[in-house]
Amino acid sequence: MSSAKRLRARMAETGLVHVMAAHSPFSAMLAEEAGFDGVWASGFELSALYGLPDMSLISMTQHLDMLRAIAGRTRLPIVADIDTGYGNAINVIHAITEYERAGASAVVIEDKTFPKVTSLAAEGRQDLLRIEEFQGKIEAAISARSDPDFLVIARTEALIAGLGEVQALHRAHAYVEAGADMILIHSKSKTPCEIESFARAWTGTLPLVIVPNAYPDLDAKRVKMLGNIRMIIYGNYSIRAAATAMQETFRRIIADGGVQNVHKDILPVDEIFRIQKVEEVKAAEARFLR
Ligand code: SPV
Ligand code: MG
């Protein structure tokens, strides 16, 4: 069974899948161990990993290379964040071919203009594409996939751009018409009200995807009550968690003048060995090195 088919099956079985952001194979392996249903190859996280803002600065090749590496070390389905699709519908065709081959199970493509500005930035420049043009990009994506289970998720940034619910619903319906498999509705509102209101007003046939980065109070219990959200993407929690731990540890080492105190509060090396699956390599050594 393809990983895309597994992702669809999991969604059908549980009604709601939990997808954790990953910026590396290691973070994806931790997400798998923790019990997530999939990983989000986040543009924000990979940009941050390179020390860059999420503004179409990292290339498709950089993102693909990381996705391929992630796919090599986890069995979890990967939802790829392809931003605006790296250009027009022709770029999208190329991107879908490459992402599918690299091991993605799904892509999320957003209706902003290239180069994009990260969604959560205060007063970010948020220009949206004409609806017809974005419909063309969705149709191009659908036509380019080879596995019919590969998911094309259309993301509208209408709420992010401040255009309101009516425009967001209008765009979402247009993207259903274009053949998308799911609709991602994004919001930077600090409370879940905007997303809950959209979900209640949504009469479209397709299920919704949300990214509760700005509105952390919308937990799975509340999401399930809305009834039409099938995927939660924890969009920047991996890099934020890693950064929290590194900041704290680095500060303490400087303050303490050494590692004598922090060493007991961070993972022992043996635990890193376990996650790296050093045992497998040792077994291969015992068998093959002569
Ligand atoms: C990402 O993780 O790259 C996203 C989610 O697209 S957000 O940064 O909230 O736009
Ligand atoms: Mg992104």
Tab-separated table of C-alpha atoms and ligand atoms in Angstrom:
chain	number	residue	atom	x	y	z
A	1	MET	CA	0.000	0.000	0.000
A	2	SER	CA	1.408	3.430	-0.900
A	3	SER	CA	2.075	5.872	1.927
A	4	ALA	CA	-0.576	8.156	0.420
A	5	LYS	CA	-3.121	5.349	0.598
A	6	ARG	CA	-2.117	4.697	4.208
A	7	LEU	CA	-2.669	8.361	5.044
A	8	ARG	CA	-6.130	8.269	3.455
A	9	ALA	CA	-6.951	5.033	5.278
A	10	ARG	CA	-5.842	6.494	8.604
A	11	MET	CA	-8.035	9.539	8.018
A	12	ALA	CA	-11.026	7.340	7.223
A	13	GLU	CA	-10.375	5.142	10.225
A	14	THR	CA	-9.782	7.806	12.906
A	15	GLY	CA	-11.679	10.761	11.444
A	16	LEU	CA	-8.818	13.117	12.359
A	17	VAL	CA	-5.098	12.751	11.725
A	18	HIS	CA	-2.373	14.549	13.669
A	19	VAL	CA	0.566	15.695	11.572
A	20	MET	CA	3.680	17.062	13.283
A	21	ALA	CA	6.062	19.505	11.641
A	22	ALA	CA	9.537	18.149	10.897
A	23	HIS	CA	12.643	19.955	9.686
A	24	SER	CA	14.937	16.922	9.591
A	25	PRO	CA	14.840	13.120	9.553
A	26	PHE	CA	15.646	13.174	13.268
A	27	SER	CA	12.626	15.333	14.158
A	28	ALA	CA	10.449	13.116	11.940
A	29	MET	CA	11.706	10.004	13.764
A	30	LEU	CA	10.790	11.595	17.099
A	31	ALA	CA	7.325	12.430	15.732
A	32	GLU	CA	6.875	8.817	14.623
A	33	GLU	CA	7.902	7.519	18.034
A	34	ALA	CA	5.518	9.922	19.765
A	35	GLY	CA	2.600	8.507	17.776
A	36	PHE	CA	1.774	11.121	15.152
A	37	ASP	CA	0.001	9.995	11.983
A	38	GLY	CA	2.233	11.920	9.605
A	39	VAL	CA	4.875	14.606	9.290
A	40	TRP	CA	4.649	18.059	7.794
A	41	ALA	CA	7.655	19.012	5.699
A	42	SER	CA	7.224	22.622	6.726
A	43	GLY	CA	8.619	25.525	4.749
A	44	PHE	CA	8.718	27.650	7.874
A	45	GLU	CA	10.724	25.053	9.799
A	46	LEU	CA	13.256	24.374	7.056
A	47	SER	CA	13.704	28.128	6.489
A	48	ALA	CA	14.288	28.581	10.219
A	49	LEU	CA	16.728	25.669	10.209
A	50	TYR	CA	18.754	27.607	7.631
A	51	GLY	CA	18.403	30.728	9.787
A	52	LEU	CA	16.217	32.376	7.153
A	53	PRO	CA	12.739	33.876	7.171
A	54	ASP	CA	10.008	31.891	5.424
A	55	MET	CA	9.799	34.062	2.299
A	56	SER	CA	10.492	31.761	-0.677
A	57	LEU	CA	14.228	31.993	0.023
A	58	ILE	CA	15.075	28.320	0.307
A	59	SER	CA	14.930	26.540	-3.017
A	60	MET	CA	12.772	23.639	-4.124
A	61	THR	CA	15.946	21.540	-4.314
A	62	GLN	CA	16.826	22.260	-0.683
A	63	HIS	CA	13.316	21.386	0.443
A	64	LEU	CA	13.193	18.250	-1.722
A	65	ASP	CA	16.571	17.036	-0.472
A	66	MET	CA	15.371	17.299	3.114
A	67	LEU	CA	12.078	15.609	2.284
A	68	ARG	CA	13.921	12.729	0.620
A	69	ALA	CA	16.126	12.353	3.676
A	70	ILE	CA	13.044	12.362	5.928
A	71	ALA	CA	11.339	9.758	3.738
A	72	GLY	CA	14.431	7.578	4.090
A	73	ARG	CA	14.198	7.463	7.888
A	74	THR	CA	10.490	7.309	8.734
A	75	ARG	CA	7.514	5.303	7.580
A	76	LEU	CA	5.136	8.131	8.397
A	77	PRO	CA	3.351	9.700	5.436
A	78	ILE	CA	4.810	13.102	4.559
A	79	VAL	CA	2.660	16.131	3.808
A	80	ALA	CA	4.846	18.502	1.800
A	81	ASP	CA	4.500	22.248	2.157
A	82	ILE	CA	5.226	23.445	-1.378
A	83	ASP	CA	4.195	27.053	-0.640
A	84	THR	CA	2.993	28.633	-3.899
A	85	GLY	CA	4.262	25.749	-6.046
A	86	TYR	CA	7.469	27.595	-7.030
A	87	GLY	CA	5.863	29.623	-9.818
A	88	ASN	CA	2.972	29.090	-12.213
A	89	ALA	CA	1.036	25.941	-13.176
A	90	ILE	CA	3.988	24.666	-15.207
A	91	ASN	CA	6.262	24.909	-12.171
A	92	VAL	CA	3.557	23.073	-10.220
A	93	ILE	CA	3.565	20.155	-12.668
A	94	HIS	CA	7.314	19.838	-12.240
A	95	ALA	CA	7.055	20.166	-8.448
A	96	ILE	CA	4.384	17.448	-8.124
A	97	THR	CA	6.458	15.010	-10.147
A	98	GLU	CA	9.516	15.695	-8.022
A	99	TYR	CA	7.739	15.619	-4.651
A	100	GLU	CA	5.938	12.399	-5.439
A	101	ARG	CA	9.202	10.799	-6.494
A	102	ALA	CA	10.939	12.087	-3.356
A	103	GLY	CA	8.407	10.237	-1.187
A	104	ALA	CA	5.678	12.746	-0.314
A	105	SER	CA	2.113	11.478	0.231
A	106	ALA	CA	0.476	14.866	-0.087
A	107	VAL	CA	1.229	18.453	-0.978
A	108	VAL	CA	-0.247	21.660	0.315
A	109	ILE	CA	-0.259	24.480	-2.228
A	110	GLU	CA	-1.317	27.995	-1.236
A	111	ASP	CA	-3.071	30.746	-3.174
A	112	LYS	CA	-0.490	33.472	-2.570
A	113	THR	CA	1.742	35.087	-5.156
A	114	PHE	CA	5.405	34.087	-5.497
A	115	PRO	CA	7.534	35.065	-3.613
A	116	LYS	CA	5.361	34.486	-0.552
A	117	VAL	CA	5.638	36.030	2.885
A	118	THR	CA	5.209	33.851	5.945
A	119	SER	CA	1.569	33.822	7.039
A	120	LEU	CA	1.892	34.710	10.692
A	121	ALA	CA	4.049	37.832	10.276
A	122	ALA	CA	2.329	40.939	11.588
A	123	GLU	CA	1.508	43.222	8.665
A	124	GLY	CA	3.039	40.751	6.226
A	125	ARG	CA	2.485	41.476	2.512
A	126	GLN	CA	-0.187	38.907	1.655
A	127	ASP	CA	-1.089	39.117	-2.025
A	128	LEU	CA	-3.398	36.437	-3.360
A	129	LEU	CA	-3.494	34.983	-6.834
A	130	ARG	CA	-6.524	35.414	-9.094
A	131	ILE	CA	-8.922	32.545	-8.387
A	132	GLU	CA	-8.818	31.265	-11.998
A	133	GLU	CA	-5.050	31.173	-11.975
A	134	PHE	CA	-4.959	29.177	-8.738
A	135	GLN	CA	-7.629	26.801	-10.076
A	136	GLY	CA	-5.285	26.183	-13.014
A	137	LYS	CA	-2.481	25.353	-10.581
A	138	ILE	CA	-4.678	22.865	-8.705
A	139	GLU	CA	-5.778	21.219	-11.940
A	140	ALA	CA	-2.136	21.047	-13.024
A	141	ALA	CA	-1.216	19.374	-9.720
A	142	ILE	CA	-3.998	16.803	-10.042
A	143	SER	CA	-3.032	16.039	-13.639
A	144	ALA	CA	0.640	15.586	-12.691
A	145	ARG	CA	0.279	13.030	-9.883
A	146	SER	CA	0.848	9.407	-10.785
A	147	ASP	CA	-0.581	7.819	-7.617
A	148	PRO	CA	-4.321	8.622	-7.513
A	149	ASP	CA	-4.128	8.488	-3.690
A	150	PHE	CA	-1.541	11.283	-3.598
A	151	LEU	CA	-3.371	14.201	-1.959
A	152	VAL	CA	-3.476	17.694	-3.385
A	153	ILE	CA	-4.498	20.017	-0.571
A	154	ALA	CA	-5.518	23.534	-1.617
A	155	ARG	CA	-4.756	26.193	0.969
A	156	THR	CA	-6.476	29.519	1.003
A	157	GLU	CA	-4.820	32.464	2.655
A	158	ALA	CA	-7.926	34.665	2.355
A	159	LEU	CA	-8.297	35.016	6.137
A	160	ILE	CA	-4.554	35.626	6.509
A	161	ALA	CA	-4.843	38.383	3.885
A	162	GLY	CA	-7.729	39.941	5.831
A	163	LEU	CA	-10.305	39.378	3.091
A	164	GLY	CA	-12.905	37.886	5.418
A	165	GLU	CA	-14.945	34.710	5.632
A	166	VAL	CA	-17.128	35.294	2.580
A	167	GLN	CA	-14.070	35.534	0.305
A	168	ALA	CA	-12.423	32.585	2.068
A	169	LEU	CA	-15.510	30.419	1.500
A	170	HIS	CA	-15.785	31.612	-2.093
A	171	ARG	CA	-12.188	30.668	-2.799
A	172	ALA	CA	-12.477	27.324	-1.019
A	173	HIS	CA	-15.518	26.406	-3.129
A	174	ALA	CA	-13.635	27.401	-6.281
A	175	TYR	CA	-10.771	25.110	-5.304
A	176	VAL	CA	-13.170	22.205	-4.723
A	177	GLU	CA	-14.450	22.821	-8.239
A	178	ALA	CA	-10.867	22.643	-9.538
A	179	GLY	CA	-10.504	19.115	-8.131
A	180	ALA	CA	-8.571	19.552	-4.868
A	181	ASP	CA	-8.713	16.660	-2.375
A	182	MET	CA	-8.901	18.775	0.795
A	183	ILE	CA	-9.060	22.455	1.749
A	184	LEU	CA	-6.596	23.981	4.194
A	185	ILE	CA	-7.971	27.073	5.854
A	186	HIS	CA	-5.326	29.140	7.616
A	187	SER	CA	-5.827	31.878	10.198
A	188	LYS	CA	-3.550	34.073	12.271
A	189	SER	CA	-6.300	35.030	14.681
A	190	LYS	CA	-5.208	34.511	18.290
A	191	THR	CA	-8.488	32.773	19.129
A	192	PRO	CA	-10.139	29.805	17.365
A	193	CYS	CA	-13.297	31.856	16.596
A	194	GLU	CA	-12.354	32.639	13.002
A	195	ILE	CA	-11.620	28.994	12.141
A	196	GLU	CA	-14.639	27.657	14.039
A	197	SER	CA	-16.873	30.131	12.229
A	198	PHE	CA	-15.416	29.099	8.841
A	199	ALA	CA	-15.802	25.396	9.629
A	200	ARG	CA	-19.434	25.881	10.658
A	201	ALA	CA	-20.153	27.872	7.506
A	202	TRP	CA	-18.412	25.315	5.268
A	203	THR	CA	-20.943	23.439	3.163
A	204	GLY	CA	-18.405	22.131	0.665
A	205	THR	CA	-18.011	18.439	0.019
A	206	LEU	CA	-14.320	18.311	0.953
A	207	PRO	CA	-12.892	17.905	4.449
A	208	LEU	CA	-10.782	20.655	5.991
A	209	VAL	CA	-7.215	20.885	7.240
A	210	ILE	CA	-6.125	23.370	9.904
A	211	VAL	CA	-2.814	24.633	11.307
A	212	PRO	CA	-3.424	25.879	14.859
A	213	ASN	CA	-0.184	27.850	15.184
A	214	ALA	CA	-1.736	31.174	16.139
A	215	TYR	CA	-4.777	29.815	18.022
A	216	PRO	CA	-3.467	27.037	20.312
A	217	ASP	CA	-6.761	26.693	22.213
A	218	LEU	CA	-8.420	24.717	19.416
A	219	ASP	CA	-7.627	21.218	20.665
A	220	ALA	CA	-8.629	17.909	19.090
A	221	LYS	CA	-11.788	17.669	21.186
A	222	ARG	CA	-13.087	20.992	19.889
A	223	VAL	CA	-11.958	20.147	16.360
A	224	LYS	CA	-13.935	16.897	16.423
A	225	MET	CA	-17.072	18.792	17.454
A	226	LEU	CA	-16.861	20.848	14.268
A	227	GLY	CA	-17.195	17.595	12.329
A	228	ASN	CA	-15.543	18.487	9.021
A	229	ILE	CA	-11.846	18.862	9.914
A	230	ARG	CA	-9.853	15.706	9.127
A	231	MET	CA	-6.253	16.862	9.583
A	232	ILE	CA	-4.444	19.007	12.139
A	233	ILE	CA	-0.964	20.168	11.171
A	234	TYR	CA	1.201	21.264	14.100
A	235	GLY	CA	2.992	23.717	11.854
A	236	ASN	CA	5.965	25.090	13.770
A	237	TYR	CA	6.054	23.116	17.004
A	238	SER	CA	9.102	21.028	16.190
A	239	ILE	CA	11.496	23.906	15.542
A	240	ARG	CA	10.025	25.932	18.420
A	241	ALA	CA	10.469	23.025	20.826
A	242	ALA	CA	14.044	22.457	19.621
A	243	ALA	CA	14.862	26.170	19.840
A	244	THR	CA	13.431	26.373	23.374
A	245	ALA	CA	15.637	23.511	24.532
A	246	MET	CA	18.760	24.849	22.822
A	247	GLN	CA	18.300	28.419	24.069
A	248	GLU	CA	17.843	27.252	27.630
A	249	THR	CA	20.752	24.792	27.542
A	250	PHE	CA	23.152	27.205	25.821
A	251	ARG	CA	22.334	29.998	28.309
A	252	ARG	CA	22.975	27.693	31.231
A	253	ILE	CA	26.324	26.487	29.886
A	254	ILE	CA	27.517	30.076	29.533
A	255	ALA	CA	26.132	31.030	32.946
A	256	ASP	CA	27.574	27.936	34.671
A	257	GLY	CA	30.926	28.142	32.915
A	258	GLY	CA	30.630	24.524	31.785
A	259	VAL	CA	28.337	21.566	31.192
A	260	GLN	CA	28.510	20.202	34.733
A	261	ASN	CA	24.860	21.071	35.461
A	262	VAL	CA	23.033	20.772	32.154
A	263	HIS	CA	24.306	17.331	31.225
A	264	LYS	CA	21.779	15.585	33.484
A	265	ASP	CA	18.863	17.589	32.044
A	266	ILE	CA	19.410	16.710	28.392
A	267	LEU	CA	19.153	13.326	26.649
A	268	PRO	CA	22.080	11.005	27.328
A	269	VAL	CA	24.079	10.026	24.257
A	270	ASP	CA	22.803	6.450	24.573
A	271	GLU	CA	19.308	7.708	23.879
A	272	ILE	CA	20.519	9.458	20.719
A	273	PHE	CA	22.225	6.173	19.736
A	274	ARG	CA	18.903	4.362	20.186
A	275	ILE	CA	17.034	6.869	17.994
A	276	GLN	CA	19.812	6.638	15.384
A	277	LYS	CA	19.281	2.842	15.394
A	278	VAL	CA	22.919	2.173	16.150
A	279	GLU	CA	21.922	-1.373	17.135
A	280	GLU	CA	21.047	-2.159	13.510
A	281	VAL	CA	24.483	-1.035	12.369
A	282	LYS	CA	26.152	-3.054	15.114
A	283	ALA	CA	24.261	-6.164	14.007
A	284	ALA	CA	25.370	-5.557	10.408
A	285	GLU	CA	28.953	-5.131	11.585
A	286	ALA	CA	28.834	-8.427	13.444
A	287	ARG	CA	27.465	-10.123	10.363
A	288	PHE	CA	29.465	-8.607	7.524
A	289	LEU	CA	32.727	-7.109	8.748
A	290	ARG	CA	35.448	-9.698	8.432
B	1	SPV	C1	4.625	26.133	7.649
B	1	SPV	O1	4.815	25.454	8.677
B	1	SPV	O2	5.523	26.350	6.821
B	1	SPV	C2	3.303	26.706	7.384
B	1	SPV	C3	2.432	27.023	8.514
B	1	SPV	O3	3.009	26.938	6.245
B	1	SPV	S1	2.622	28.704	8.911
B	1	SPV	O4	4.022	28.989	9.130
B	1	SPV	O5	1.804	28.966	10.098
B	1	SPV	O6	2.105	29.479	7.778
B	2	MG	MG	4.663	27.085	4.977
